[in-house]
Coordinates of C-alpha atoms and ligand atoms in Angstrom, one line a residue:
X1 CA 18.1 7.1 26.9
X2 CA 18.2 7.5 23.1
X3 CA 15.5 9.9 21.8
X4 CA 13.0 8.7 19.2
X5 CA 10.5 10.9 17.3
X6 CA 7.2 9.4 16.2
X7 CA 5.2 11.3 13.5
X8 CA 1.9 9.4 13.9
X9 CA 0.1 7.3 16.5
X10 CA 1.3 3.7 16.3
X11 CA 0.2 2.0 19.5
X12 CA 2.1 -1.3 19.0
X13 CA 5.3 0.7 18.2
X14 CA 4.9 3.0 21.1
X15 CA 4.4 0.1 23.5
X16 CA 7.4 -1.7 22.1
X17 CA 9.7 1.3 22.3
X18 CA 8.8 3.1 25.6
X19 CA 10.8 1.0 28.1
X20 CA 13.9 1.4 26.0
X21 CA 13.8 4.9 24.5
X22 CA 12.6 8.4 25.2
X23 CA 9.6 8.9 22.9
X24 CA 8.5 12.2 21.4
X25 CA 5.1 12.3 19.8
X26 CA 5.0 14.9 17.0
X27 CA 1.2 14.8 16.4
X28 CA 0.7 15.8 20.1
X29 CA 2.7 19.0 19.7
X30 CA 0.6 22.2 20.0
X31 CA 3.3 24.2 18.2
X32 CA 5.1 21.9 15.9
X33 CA 8.0 24.4 15.1
X34 CA 8.6 25.1 18.8
X35 CA 8.5 21.4 19.6
X36 CA 10.9 20.5 16.9
X37 CA 13.2 23.3 17.8
X38 CA 13.3 21.9 21.4
X39 CA 13.7 18.2 20.8
X40 CA 14.8 18.0 17.2
X41 CA 18.6 18.2 17.9
X42 CA 18.4 15.2 20.3
X43 CA 16.5 12.9 17.9
X44 CA 18.6 9.8 16.9
X45 CA 15.8 7.6 15.5
X46 CA 12.5 8.3 13.7
X47 CA 9.4 6.1 13.5
X48 CA 7.0 7.0 10.7
X49 CA 4.0 5.8 8.8
X50 CA 2.4 7.1 5.7
X51 CA -0.4 8.6 7.9
X52 CA 2.2 10.9 9.5
X53 CA 2.8 12.8 6.3
X54 CA 5.7 13.0 3.9
X55 CA 9.2 12.7 5.3
X56 CA 11.2 15.4 3.4
X57 CA 13.7 18.2 3.9
X58 CA 11.2 20.3 6.0
X59 CA 11.2 17.8 8.8
X60 CA 14.7 16.4 8.3
X61 CA 16.2 19.9 8.6
X62 CA 15.1 19.8 12.3
X63 CA 16.9 16.5 13.0
X64 CA 20.6 16.9 12.6
X65 CA 21.5 13.9 14.8
X66 CA 19.1 11.5 13.0
X67 CA 20.7 8.1 12.2
X68 CA 17.8 5.9 11.2
X69 CA 14.2 6.1 9.9
X70 CA 12.0 3.1 10.7
X71 CA 8.8 3.1 8.6
X72 CA 5.6 1.3 9.3
X73 CA 4.4 -0.5 6.1
X74 CA 6.2 -2.0 3.1
X75 CA 5.5 0.9 0.7
X76 CA 7.7 4.0 1.3
X77 CA 6.4 6.4 -1.2
X78 CA 5.9 8.9 1.7
X79 CA 9.7 9.1 2.0
X80 CA 11.5 11.7 -0.1
X81 CA 14.4 9.5 -1.2
X82 CA 16.7 12.2 -2.4
X83 CA 16.3 14.0 1.0
X84 CA 17.2 10.9 3.0
X85 CA 20.0 9.6 0.7
X86 CA 21.6 13.1 0.6
X87 CA 21.9 12.7 4.4
X88 CA 23.1 9.1 4.1
X89 CA 20.3 8.0 6.5
X90 CA 19.3 4.3 6.8
X91 CA 15.6 3.7 6.1
X92 CA 13.8 0.5 7.0
X93 CA 10.3 -0.8 6.1
X94 CA 8.2 -3.8 7.1
X95 CA 8.3 -6.3 4.2
X96 CA 7.2 -9.9 4.5
X97 CA 5.1 -9.8 7.7
X98 CA 2.1 -8.4 5.8
X99 CA 2.4 -10.2 2.5
X100 CA -0.1 -13.0 3.1
X101 CA -2.6 -10.7 4.8
X102 CA -2.6 -8.2 1.9
X103 CA -2.9 -11.1 -0.7
X104 CA -5.9 -12.4 1.3
X105 CA -7.5 -9.0 1.1
X106 CA -6.7 -8.7 -2.6
X107 CA -8.5 -12.0 -3.3
X108 CA -11.4 -10.9 -1.1
X109 CA -11.7 -7.6 -2.9
X110 CA -11.6 -9.3 -6.3
X111 CA -14.4 -11.8 -5.4
X112 CA -16.4 -9.0 -3.7
X113 CA -16.2 -6.8 -6.7
X114 CA -17.0 -9.5 -9.3
X115 CA -19.9 -11.2 -7.3
X116 CA -21.2 -7.8 -6.1
X117 CA -21.2 -9.0 -2.5
X118 CA -21.7 -5.6 -0.8
X119 CA -24.7 -4.7 -3.0
X120 CA -26.2 -8.1 -2.4
X121 CA -25.8 -7.7 1.3
X122 CA -27.4 -4.2 1.2
X123 CA -30.3 -5.8 -0.7
X124 CA -31.0 -8.2 2.2
X125 CA -30.6 -5.5 4.9
X126 CA -32.9 -3.2 3.0
X127 CA -35.7 -5.9 3.1
X128 CA -35.7 -6.1 -0.7
X129 CA -35.3 -9.9 -1.0
X130 CA -39.0 -10.8 -0.5
X131 CA -39.8 -8.4 -3.3
X132 CA -37.3 -9.9 -5.7
X133 CA -34.0 -11.7 -5.9
X134 CA -30.7 -10.0 -6.4
X135 CA -29.6 -9.5 -10.1
X136 CA -27.1 -12.0 -11.5
X137 CA -23.5 -10.9 -11.2
X138 CA -20.3 -11.1 -13.2
X139 CA -18.0 -14.0 -12.4
X140 CA -14.4 -15.0 -11.9
X141 CA -15.1 -18.2 -14.0
X142 CA -13.3 -18.2 -17.3
X143 CA -11.3 -15.0 -16.7
X144 CA -7.7 -14.3 -17.2
X145 CA -6.0 -12.3 -14.4
X146 CA -3.2 -9.9 -15.0
X147 CA -1.0 -8.8 -12.1
X148 CA 0.8 -5.5 -12.5
X149 CA 3.8 -5.7 -10.1
X150 CA 4.6 -9.3 -9.3
X151 CA 6.6 -8.9 -6.1
X152 CA 6.0 -10.4 -2.7
X153 CA 2.3 -9.6 -2.6
X154 CA 1.8 -10.2 -6.3
X155 CA 3.3 -13.7 -6.0
X156 CA 1.2 -14.5 -2.9
X157 CA -1.8 -13.3 -4.8
X158 CA -0.9 -15.4 -7.9
X159 CA -0.5 -18.5 -5.7
X160 CA -4.0 -18.0 -4.4
X161 CA -5.4 -17.4 -7.9
X162 CA -3.9 -20.8 -9.0
X163 CA -6.3 -22.5 -6.6
X164 CA -9.2 -20.7 -8.3
X165 CA -8.3 -22.3 -11.6
X166 CA -7.8 -19.1 -13.6
X167 CA -5.0 -18.2 -16.1
X168 CA -2.5 -15.7 -14.7
X169 CA -0.2 -13.2 -16.5
X170 CA 1.9 -10.3 -15.3
X171 CA 4.0 -7.3 -16.0
X172 CA 7.1 -6.2 -14.1
X173 CA 10.1 -4.2 -15.5
X174 CA 12.2 -7.3 -15.2
X175 CA 10.7 -10.7 -16.1
X176 CA 10.7 -13.3 -13.3
X177 CA 11.3 -17.0 -13.4
X178 CA 7.6 -18.0 -12.8
X179 CA 5.1 -20.1 -14.7
X180 CA 3.0 -17.1 -15.8
X181 CA 3.1 -15.2 -19.1
X182 CA 5.1 -11.9 -18.9
X183 CA 3.9 -8.9 -21.0
X184 CA 6.3 -6.1 -21.8
X185 CA 4.1 -3.2 -20.8
X186 CA 1.0 -2.4 -18.7
X187 CA -1.0 -1.8 -21.8
X188 CA 0.1 -5.2 -23.4
X189 CA -0.9 -7.0 -20.2
X190 CA -4.2 -5.2 -20.0
X191 CA -5.0 -6.2 -23.6
X192 CA -4.4 -9.9 -22.8
X193 CA -6.5 -10.1 -19.6
X194 CA -9.9 -9.2 -18.3
X195 CA -8.9 -8.6 -14.6
X196 CA -6.0 -6.3 -13.8
X197 CA -4.7 -6.3 -10.2
X198 CA -2.3 -3.5 -9.4
X199 CA 0.4 -4.4 -6.9
X200 CA 3.4 -2.1 -7.7
X201 CA 5.0 0.4 -5.3
X202 CA 3.7 4.0 -5.5
X203 CA 5.9 7.0 -6.2
X204 CA 7.0 9.0 -9.3
X205 CA 8.1 5.9 -11.2
X206 CA 4.6 4.3 -11.2
X207 CA 2.4 7.5 -11.2
X208 CA -0.6 7.0 -13.5
X209 CA 0.8 3.7 -14.9
X210 CA -2.8 2.7 -15.3
X211 CA -4.2 5.4 -17.6
X212 CA -6.8 5.7 -20.3
X213 CA -4.8 3.5 -22.7
X214 CA -4.5 0.7 -20.1
X215 CA -8.2 0.9 -19.2
X216 CA -9.2 0.9 -22.9
X217 CA -7.0 -2.2 -23.5
X218 CA -8.6 -3.9 -20.4
X219 CA -12.0 -3.6 -22.2
X220 CA -15.7 -3.5 -21.5
X221 CA -15.7 -6.7 -19.5
X222 CA -12.6 -5.7 -17.6
X223 CA -12.3 -5.3 -13.8
X224 CA -9.6 -3.2 -12.1
X225 CA -8.4 -4.1 -8.6
X226 CA -6.0 -1.6 -6.9
X227 CA -4.4 -2.6 -3.7
X228 CA -1.1 -0.8 -4.4
X229 CA -1.3 3.0 -4.1
X230 CA -3.9 5.4 -5.4
X231 CA -1.2 7.3 -7.4
X232 CA -0.6 4.3 -9.7
X233 CA -4.1 4.8 -11.2
X234 CA -5.2 8.0 -13.0
X235 CA -8.4 8.6 -11.0
X236 CA -10.1 10.8 -13.6
X237 CA -9.3 8.3 -16.4
X238 CA -10.8 5.6 -14.2
X239 CA -14.0 7.5 -13.4
X240 CA -14.4 8.2 -17.1
X241 CA -13.8 4.5 -18.0
X242 CA -16.4 3.3 -15.4
X243 CA -18.9 6.0 -16.5
X244 CA -18.5 5.3 -20.2
X245 CA -18.5 1.5 -19.9
X246 CA -14.8 1.4 -21.1
X247 CA -14.4 -1.1 -18.3
X248 CA -17.0 -3.0 -16.2
X249 CA -16.0 -2.4 -12.6
X250 CA -13.3 -1.7 -10.0
X251 CA -12.4 -2.7 -6.5
X252 CA -10.2 -0.1 -4.8
X253 CA -8.4 -0.2 -1.4
X254 CA -6.3 2.9 -2.1
X255 CA -7.0 6.4 -3.5
X256 CA -4.9 9.3 -4.8
X257 CA -6.1 11.7 -2.2
X258 CA -7.1 9.3 0.6
X259 CA -8.8 9.4 3.0
X260 CA -10.9 11.6 0.6
X261 CA -12.7 9.5 -2.1
X262 CA -14.2 11.1 -5.2
X263 CA -18.0 11.4 -4.9
X264 CA -18.3 10.0 -8.5
X265 CA -16.9 6.7 -7.2
X266 CA -19.0 6.7 -4.1
X267 CA -22.1 7.2 -6.3
X268 CA -21.3 4.0 -8.3
X269 CA -23.0 1.1 -6.6
X270 CA -21.1 -1.6 -8.5
X271 CA -17.7 -0.3 -7.5
X272 CA -16.2 -1.6 -4.3
X273 CA -14.4 0.9 -2.1
X274 CA -12.3 0.0 0.9
X275 CA -10.5 2.4 3.4
X276 CA -6.9 1.1 2.8
X277 CA -7.3 -2.0 4.9
X278 CA -4.9 -4.4 3.0
X279 CA -2.8 -5.1 6.1
X280 CA -5.3 -3.9 8.7
X281 CA -5.8 -7.0 10.8
X282 CA -4.9 -7.0 14.5
X283 CA -2.3 -9.7 14.1
X284 CA -0.6 -8.3 11.0
X285 CA -0.5 -4.7 12.3
X286 CA 1.1 -6.0 15.5
X287 CA 3.7 -7.8 13.5
X288 CA 4.4 -4.7 11.4
X289 CA 4.7 -2.7 14.6
X290 CA 7.1 -5.2 16.1
X291 CA 9.3 -5.0 13.0
X292 CA 9.4 -1.2 13.3
X293 CA 10.6 -1.6 16.9
X294 CA 13.1 -4.4 16.1
X295 CA 14.7 -2.4 13.4
X296 CA 15.3 0.5 15.8
X297 CA 16.5 -1.8 18.6
X298 CA 18.8 -3.7 16.3
X299 CA 20.3 -0.5 14.9
X300 CA 21.0 1.0 18.3
X301 CA 22.3 -2.3 19.7
X302 CA 24.4 -3.6 16.8
X303 CA 24.5 -0.9 14.1
X304 CA 22.7 -3.2 11.7
X305 CA 19.0 -2.8 10.8
X306 CA 16.9 -5.8 10.0
X307 CA 15.1 -4.7 6.8
X308 CA 16.7 -1.7 5.2
X309 CA 15.2 -0.5 1.9
X310 CA 17.3 -1.2 -1.2
X311 CA 18.0 2.5 -1.8
X312 CA 19.8 3.0 1.6
X313 CA 21.6 -0.4 1.9
X314 CA 24.7 1.1 0.5
X315 CA 25.2 3.3 3.6
X316 CA 25.7 0.2 5.8
X317 CA 29.2 -1.0 6.7
Ligands
NAP1 P1 7.7 -5.8 -3.8 O1 8.0 -7.1 -3.4 O2 8.8 -4.8 -3.8 O3 7.1 -5.8 -5.3 C1 6.9 -4.8 -6.1 C2 6.7 -5.3 -7.5 O4 6.4 -4.2 -8.4 C3 7.9 -6.0 -8.1 O5 7.5 -7.1 -8.8 C4 8.5 -4.9 -9.1 O6 9.1 -5.6 -10.2 C5 7.2 -4.3 -9.6 N1 7.4 -2.9 -10.1 C6 8.1 -1.9 -9.5 N2 8.1 -0.8 -10.2 C7 7.4 -1.1 -11.4 C8 7.0 -0.5 -12.5 N3 7.4 0.8 -12.8 N4 6.3 -1.1 -13.5 C9 5.9 -2.4 -13.3 N5 6.2 -3.1 -12.2 C10 7.0 -2.5 -11.2 O7 6.6 -5.1 -2.9 P2 5.3 -5.8 -2.2 O8 5.7 -6.2 -0.9 O9 4.8 -6.8 -3.1 O10 4.3 -4.6 -2.1 C11 3.9 -3.9 -3.3 C12 3.2 -2.6 -2.9 O11 1.9 -2.9 -2.4 C13 3.8 -1.7 -1.9 O12 4.9 -1.0 -2.3 C14 2.7 -0.9 -1.4 O13 2.6 0.3 -2.2 C15 1.4 -1.8 -1.7 N6 0.8 -2.2 -0.4 C16 -0.5 -1.9 -0.2 C17 -1.1 -2.3 1.0 C18 -2.5 -2.0 1.3 O14 -2.8 -2.0 2.5 N7 -3.3 -1.7 0.3 C19 -0.4 -3.1 1.9 C20 0.9 -3.5 1.6 C21 1.5 -3.0 0.4 P3 10.3 -4.8 -11.1 O15 11.2 -4.1 -10.1 O16 10.9 -5.9 -11.8 O17 9.5 -3.9 -12.0
8YV2 C1 -0.1 0.2 5.7 C2 0.6 -0.3 3.3 O1 -1.4 0.3 6.1 O2 2.4 -1.6 3.9 C3 2.0 -0.7 3.1 O3 2.6 -0.3 2.2 O4 0.0 0.4 2.5 C4 -0.2 -0.7 4.6 O5 0.2 -1.9 5.0 C5 0.3 1.6 5.6 O6 1.6 1.7 5.1 C6 0.3 2.2 7.0 O7 0.7 3.5 7.0

């Protein structure tokens, strides 16, 4: 049977692969170097997720027979692209199957942040309601929402926002054929809106795209929602902007050094913090796991993966 290495626990993936492949679980190895020295030369397929660490030369050097990398999740900033492309490896991700789920979470996080729902809930649980009502909150009414990164999830989010009756604008490097106003830069977009939703990929190209200039342009009534990657937002600049009143509030599903969250953010009661749960429903995680499995099966059966990332499509016949 073909040997597959998994870098992190992925129950649905393991269940889907185990009858067909020989699985090797890297996180269970007591001595990682010895384990890789033993099984590495046999590994033909790799199943990874961002929680399994970065895929770079250090691991790839142990896997000379590797043909394909099947990654759990649509974002693949945990993959060192020069390292995989130098080896002409095919990499797949899981686009599409999580789009609607993540857009749902994005809308939930936006409303939760604006209407202060977690703080209001804490008010009831703490028995404070009989002593006084909860303070009035900011609102989505009358706002203009900017989406930084209008791809699959950005578009699904925009479709939902249309039903909420708010004006929508966006920035991408290439304008799209959509009925929303395009702005030529993140700072221009932030200056035109009072909610900024970040939905770009992570990685070097988008690192700290949201910086002090963007937050200043967003303004004192502005709300930042980040469901993309922590690296897209300059955390120190954000903490300063929230502390100084440069912006009003933020809802964050992702963090630069997750799962560690800066204490300064934890100490801000009006900021909503989630543990990277954009796609984390049972049904969607199962669909993502199935696509990781299907990519490997399709590759080893037909030589064609189902959802290769753009950067490695050129390696396919
Ligand atoms: P997608 O369809 O590839 O969309 C990415 C969008 O970002 C495109 O519109 C792209 O347009 C834009 N973009 C890329 N680089 C940019 C840049 N430098 N400046 C401005 N815009 C840029 O991806 P998706 O499926 O919507 O997913 C987006 C991201 O969401 C993922 O990569 C992942 O990091 C994140 N995500 C998070 C969760 C979560 O649980 N929180 C779940 C799923 C996904 P242009 O190429 O024209 O610029
Ligand atoms: C996953 C995500 O939770 O798809 C993505 O890009 O961020 C999430 O859906 C994550 O990738 C799991 O490792």
